[in-house]
């Protein structure tokens, strides 16, 4: 019982650290005033208040930025406010190069980035409240773990496009275990299923989630 409580508290603490780190990443990630499809490079939104707003348009396609493909350039690695980048853009079947300013994100941009992280924080809070005020048993633990997994996947997903590659792995693992814990929760709540069937099914689900998680980690 003592070790289980310590383990759950450790999971809660690590999840909260991830949420906090995700907030930091979202707030400090710079911008060039344009937002584009991660792989397609097509610009779908332009910040009209950005200094480079007059140079790019919705529908432009970024060919490369600082000699990087759109997906790699998206992270703006090593760049910060005050820097400039050379972006090659395709517009009306013609390619042109522009020097765009790198700035801190606008307040609206920061808020949009934080929305999924705040939802994840809500899952974290609800999971901890249920665990703290419920009777001891499997049901509150499964609910808690499902909420923590949801918080992990939401926080990692919000910053996965401009964070280290392992964050994408964390996103997928969080989704996998949120589903696994959620299904197992339905075996015991609101009505318990047949014990033998429940135990077998739960073992299969956990085994499948563990196998898929290892595949993502190794991959």
CSV table of C-alpha atoms in Angstrom, one decimal:
chain,number,residue,atom,x,y,z
A,1,UNK,CA,0.0,0.0,0.0
A,2,UNK,CA,2.8,2.4,0.9
A,3,UNK,CA,4.8,1.7,-2.3
A,4,UNK,CA,1.6,2.1,-4.4
A,5,UNK,CA,0.9,5.4,-2.9
A,6,UNK,CA,4.4,6.6,-3.5
A,7,UNK,CA,4.2,5.4,-7.1
A,8,UNK,CA,1.0,7.3,-7.8
A,9,UNK,CA,2.4,10.4,-6.2
A,10,UNK,CA,5.5,10.1,-8.4
A,11,UNK,CA,3.3,9.8,-11.5
A,12,UNK,CA,1.3,12.9,-10.5
A,13,UNK,CA,4.5,14.9,-9.9
A,14,UNK,CA,6.1,13.9,-13.2
A,15,UNK,CA,2.9,14.7,-15.1
A,16,UNK,CA,2.7,18.1,-13.5
A,17,UNK,CA,6.4,18.7,-14.4
A,18,UNK,CA,5.6,17.9,-18.0
A,19,UNK,CA,2.6,20.3,-18.0
A,20,UNK,CA,4.7,23.0,-16.5
A,21,UNK,CA,7.5,22.4,-19.1
A,22,UNK,CA,4.9,22.4,-21.9
A,23,UNK,CA,3.6,25.8,-20.7
A,24,UNK,CA,7.2,27.2,-20.8
A,25,UNK,CA,7.7,25.8,-24.3
A,26,UNK,CA,4.5,27.3,-25.6
A,27,UNK,CA,5.2,30.8,-24.1
A,28,UNK,CA,8.8,31.1,-25.2
A,29,UNK,CA,8.5,29.5,-28.7
A,30,UNK,CA,9.2,32.4,-31.2
A,31,UNK,CA,7.3,33.0,-34.4
A,32,UNK,CA,7.7,34.5,-37.9
A,33,UNK,CA,4.1,35.7,-38.0
A,34,UNK,CA,3.0,32.8,-40.2
A,35,UNK,CA,1.4,29.5,-39.3
A,36,UNK,CA,1.7,26.6,-41.8
A,37,UNK,CA,0.9,23.0,-42.2
A,38,UNK,CA,3.6,21.0,-40.5
A,39,UNK,CA,4.4,18.8,-43.5
A,40,UNK,CA,2.6,20.5,-46.4
A,41,UNK,CA,4.2,23.9,-45.8
A,42,UNK,CA,1.0,25.7,-46.8
A,43,UNK,CA,0.4,28.9,-44.7
A,44,UNK,CA,-3.1,28.9,-43.2
A,45,UNK,CA,-2.9,31.9,-41.0
A,46,UNK,CA,-0.9,35.2,-40.8
A,47,UNK,CA,-0.6,37.4,-37.7
A,48,UNK,CA,-1.6,40.8,-39.1
A,49,UNK,CA,0.3,42.5,-36.2
A,50,UNK,CA,3.6,40.8,-37.0
A,51,UNK,CA,6.3,42.9,-38.8
A,52,UNK,CA,6.5,40.3,-41.6
A,53,UNK,CA,2.7,40.3,-42.2
A,54,UNK,CA,2.9,42.2,-45.5
A,55,UNK,CA,5.4,39.7,-47.0
A,56,UNK,CA,3.4,36.4,-46.7
A,57,UNK,CA,-0.2,35.5,-47.5
A,58,UNK,CA,-2.6,32.7,-46.6
A,59,UNK,CA,-2.2,30.0,-49.3
A,60,UNK,CA,1.5,30.6,-49.8
A,61,UNK,CA,3.6,27.4,-49.6
A,62,UNK,CA,6.9,27.4,-47.8
A,63,UNK,CA,9.5,25.5,-49.8
A,64,UNK,CA,12.2,25.9,-47.2
A,65,UNK,CA,13.4,28.2,-44.5
A,66,UNK,CA,17.1,28.7,-43.7
A,67,UNK,CA,17.7,25.7,-46.0
A,68,UNK,CA,15.5,23.5,-44.0
A,69,UNK,CA,12.3,21.6,-45.0
A,70,UNK,CA,9.0,23.1,-43.6
A,71,UNK,CA,8.7,20.4,-41.0
A,72,UNK,CA,12.2,21.0,-39.7
A,73,UNK,CA,12.0,24.7,-40.0
A,74,UNK,CA,8.8,24.8,-38.0
A,75,UNK,CA,10.8,24.4,-34.8
A,76,UNK,CA,12.8,27.6,-35.5
A,77,UNK,CA,15.7,25.9,-33.7
A,78,UNK,CA,18.4,28.1,-32.4
A,79,UNK,CA,16.4,31.3,-33.3
A,80,UNK,CA,15.0,34.0,-31.0
A,81,UNK,CA,13.5,37.4,-31.1
A,82,UNK,CA,15.6,39.8,-33.2
A,83,UNK,CA,16.8,37.2,-35.6
A,84,UNK,CA,15.9,37.0,-39.3
A,85,UNK,CA,15.3,34.0,-41.5
A,86,UNK,CA,15.4,33.6,-45.2
A,87,UNK,CA,12.2,31.8,-46.4
A,88,UNK,CA,11.6,30.5,-49.9
A,89,UNK,CA,7.9,30.7,-50.7
A,90,UNK,CA,5.9,29.4,-53.7
A,91,UNK,CA,3.0,31.8,-54.7
A,92,UNK,CA,1.0,31.5,-57.9
A,93,UNK,CA,3.5,28.9,-59.2
A,94,UNK,CA,6.4,31.3,-58.7
A,95,UNK,CA,9.1,31.0,-56.1
A,96,UNK,CA,10.4,34.0,-54.2
A,97,UNK,CA,12.7,34.5,-51.1
A,98,UNK,CA,11.8,36.8,-48.2
A,99,UNK,CA,13.7,37.8,-45.1
A,100,UNK,CA,11.3,37.4,-42.2
A,101,UNK,CA,11.7,38.7,-38.6
A,102,UNK,CA,11.6,36.3,-35.7
A,103,UNK,CA,9.7,37.7,-32.7
A,104,UNK,CA,8.2,36.6,-29.5
A,105,UNK,CA,4.6,35.2,-29.9
A,106,UNK,CA,1.7,37.5,-29.6
A,107,UNK,CA,-0.6,37.1,-26.6
A,108,UNK,CA,-3.3,35.6,-28.7
A,109,UNK,CA,-0.9,33.0,-30.1
A,110,UNK,CA,0.3,32.1,-26.6
A,111,UNK,CA,-3.3,31.6,-25.5
A,112,UNK,CA,-4.1,29.4,-28.5
A,113,UNK,CA,-1.1,27.3,-27.7
A,114,UNK,CA,-2.0,27.0,-24.0
A,115,UNK,CA,-5.6,25.8,-24.5
A,116,UNK,CA,-4.9,22.1,-24.9
A,117,UNK,CA,-2.3,22.3,-22.1
A,118,UNK,CA,-4.8,23.9,-19.8
A,119,UNK,CA,-7.3,21.1,-20.6
A,120,UNK,CA,-4.6,18.6,-19.7
A,121,UNK,CA,-4.0,20.5,-16.4
A,122,UNK,CA,-7.8,20.1,-15.7
A,123,UNK,CA,-7.5,16.3,-16.2
A,124,UNK,CA,-4.5,16.3,-13.8
A,125,UNK,CA,-6.5,18.2,-11.2
A,126,UNK,CA,-9.6,16.1,-11.5
A,127,UNK,CA,-7.6,12.8,-11.4
A,128,UNK,CA,-5.8,13.9,-8.2
A,129,UNK,CA,-9.0,15.1,-6.5
A,130,UNK,CA,-10.8,11.8,-7.2
A,131,UNK,CA,-7.8,9.8,-5.9
A,132,UNK,CA,-7.5,12.0,-2.8
A,133,UNK,CA,-11.2,11.9,-1.8
A,134,UNK,CA,-12.3,8.5,-2.9
A,135,UNK,CA,-12.2,5.3,-1.0
A,136,UNK,CA,-9.3,3.0,-1.5
A,137,UNK,CA,-9.7,0.6,-4.4
A,138,UNK,CA,-9.0,-0.1,-8.1
A,139,UNK,CA,-11.6,2.3,-9.6
A,140,UNK,CA,-10.1,5.6,-8.4
A,141,UNK,CA,-6.7,4.4,-9.3
A,142,UNK,CA,-7.7,3.6,-12.9
A,143,UNK,CA,-9.5,6.9,-13.2
A,144,UNK,CA,-6.5,8.7,-11.8
A,145,UNK,CA,-4.1,7.0,-14.3
A,146,UNK,CA,-6.5,7.6,-17.2
A,147,UNK,CA,-6.5,11.3,-16.3
A,148,UNK,CA,-2.8,11.5,-16.0
A,149,UNK,CA,-2.3,9.8,-19.3
A,150,UNK,CA,-4.8,12.3,-20.9
A,151,UNK,CA,-2.9,15.2,-19.4
A,152,UNK,CA,0.4,13.8,-20.8
A,153,UNK,CA,-1.0,13.3,-24.3
A,154,UNK,CA,-2.6,16.8,-24.4
A,155,UNK,CA,0.5,18.6,-23.1
A,156,UNK,CA,2.9,16.7,-25.3
A,157,UNK,CA,0.6,17.1,-28.3
A,158,UNK,CA,0.3,20.9,-27.8
A,159,UNK,CA,4.1,21.3,-28.2
A,160,UNK,CA,5.1,18.3,-30.3
A,161,UNK,CA,5.6,20.3,-33.5
A,162,UNK,CA,8.3,22.5,-32.1
A,163,UNK,CA,9.8,20.4,-29.3
A,164,UNK,CA,12.3,17.5,-29.3
A,165,UNK,CA,11.3,14.3,-31.1
A,166,UNK,CA,10.8,12.3,-27.9
A,167,UNK,CA,7.8,14.6,-27.2
A,168,UNK,CA,6.0,13.0,-30.1
A,169,UNK,CA,6.7,9.5,-28.6
A,170,UNK,CA,5.3,10.7,-25.3
A,171,UNK,CA,2.1,12.0,-27.1
A,172,UNK,CA,1.5,8.5,-28.6
A,173,UNK,CA,2.2,6.7,-25.4
A,174,UNK,CA,-0.1,9.0,-23.5
A,175,UNK,CA,-2.9,8.3,-25.9
A,176,UNK,CA,-2.3,4.5,-25.8
A,177,UNK,CA,-2.4,4.4,-22.0
A,178,UNK,CA,-5.3,6.8,-21.7
A,179,UNK,CA,-7.3,4.4,-23.8
A,180,UNK,CA,-6.0,1.3,-21.9
A,181,UNK,CA,-6.8,2.7,-18.5
A,182,UNK,CA,-10.2,4.1,-19.8
A,183,UNK,CA,-11.3,0.7,-21.0
A,184,UNK,CA,-10.1,-1.1,-17.9
A,185,UNK,CA,-12.0,1.5,-15.8
A,186,UNK,CA,-15.2,0.5,-17.6
A,187,UNK,CA,-14.7,-3.1,-16.5
A,188,UNK,CA,-15.2,-2.0,-12.8
A,189,UNK,CA,-17.3,1.2,-13.1
A,190,UNK,CA,-20.2,1.8,-12.8
A,191,UNK,CA,-20.8,-2.0,-12.6
A,192,UNK,CA,-18.2,-4.7,-12.3
A,193,UNK,CA,-18.0,-7.2,-15.1
A,194,UNK,CA,-17.5,-11.0,-14.5
A,195,UNK,CA,-14.3,-11.3,-12.6
A,196,UNK,CA,-12.6,-13.9,-14.7
A,197,UNK,CA,-13.4,-12.1,-18.0
A,198,UNK,CA,-12.4,-8.8,-16.5
A,199,UNK,CA,-9.0,-10.1,-15.4
A,200,UNK,CA,-8.2,-11.7,-18.7
A,201,UNK,CA,-9.3,-8.8,-20.8
A,202,UNK,CA,-7.4,-6.3,-18.6
A,203,UNK,CA,-4.2,-8.3,-18.9
A,204,UNK,CA,-4.6,-8.4,-22.7
A,205,UNK,CA,-5.2,-4.6,-22.9
A,206,UNK,CA,-2.3,-3.8,-20.6
A,207,UNK,CA,0.0,-6.2,-22.6
A,208,UNK,CA,-1.0,-4.7,-25.9
A,209,UNK,CA,-0.5,-1.1,-24.6
A,210,UNK,CA,2.9,-2.1,-23.2
A,211,UNK,CA,3.9,-3.7,-26.5
A,212,UNK,CA,2.8,-0.8,-28.6
A,213,UNK,CA,4.5,1.7,-26.3
A,214,UNK,CA,7.8,-0.3,-26.6
A,215,UNK,CA,7.5,-0.2,-30.4
A,216,UNK,CA,7.2,3.6,-30.3
A,217,UNK,CA,10.1,4.0,-27.9
A,218,UNK,CA,12.4,1.7,-29.9
A,219,UNK,CA,11.2,3.2,-33.2
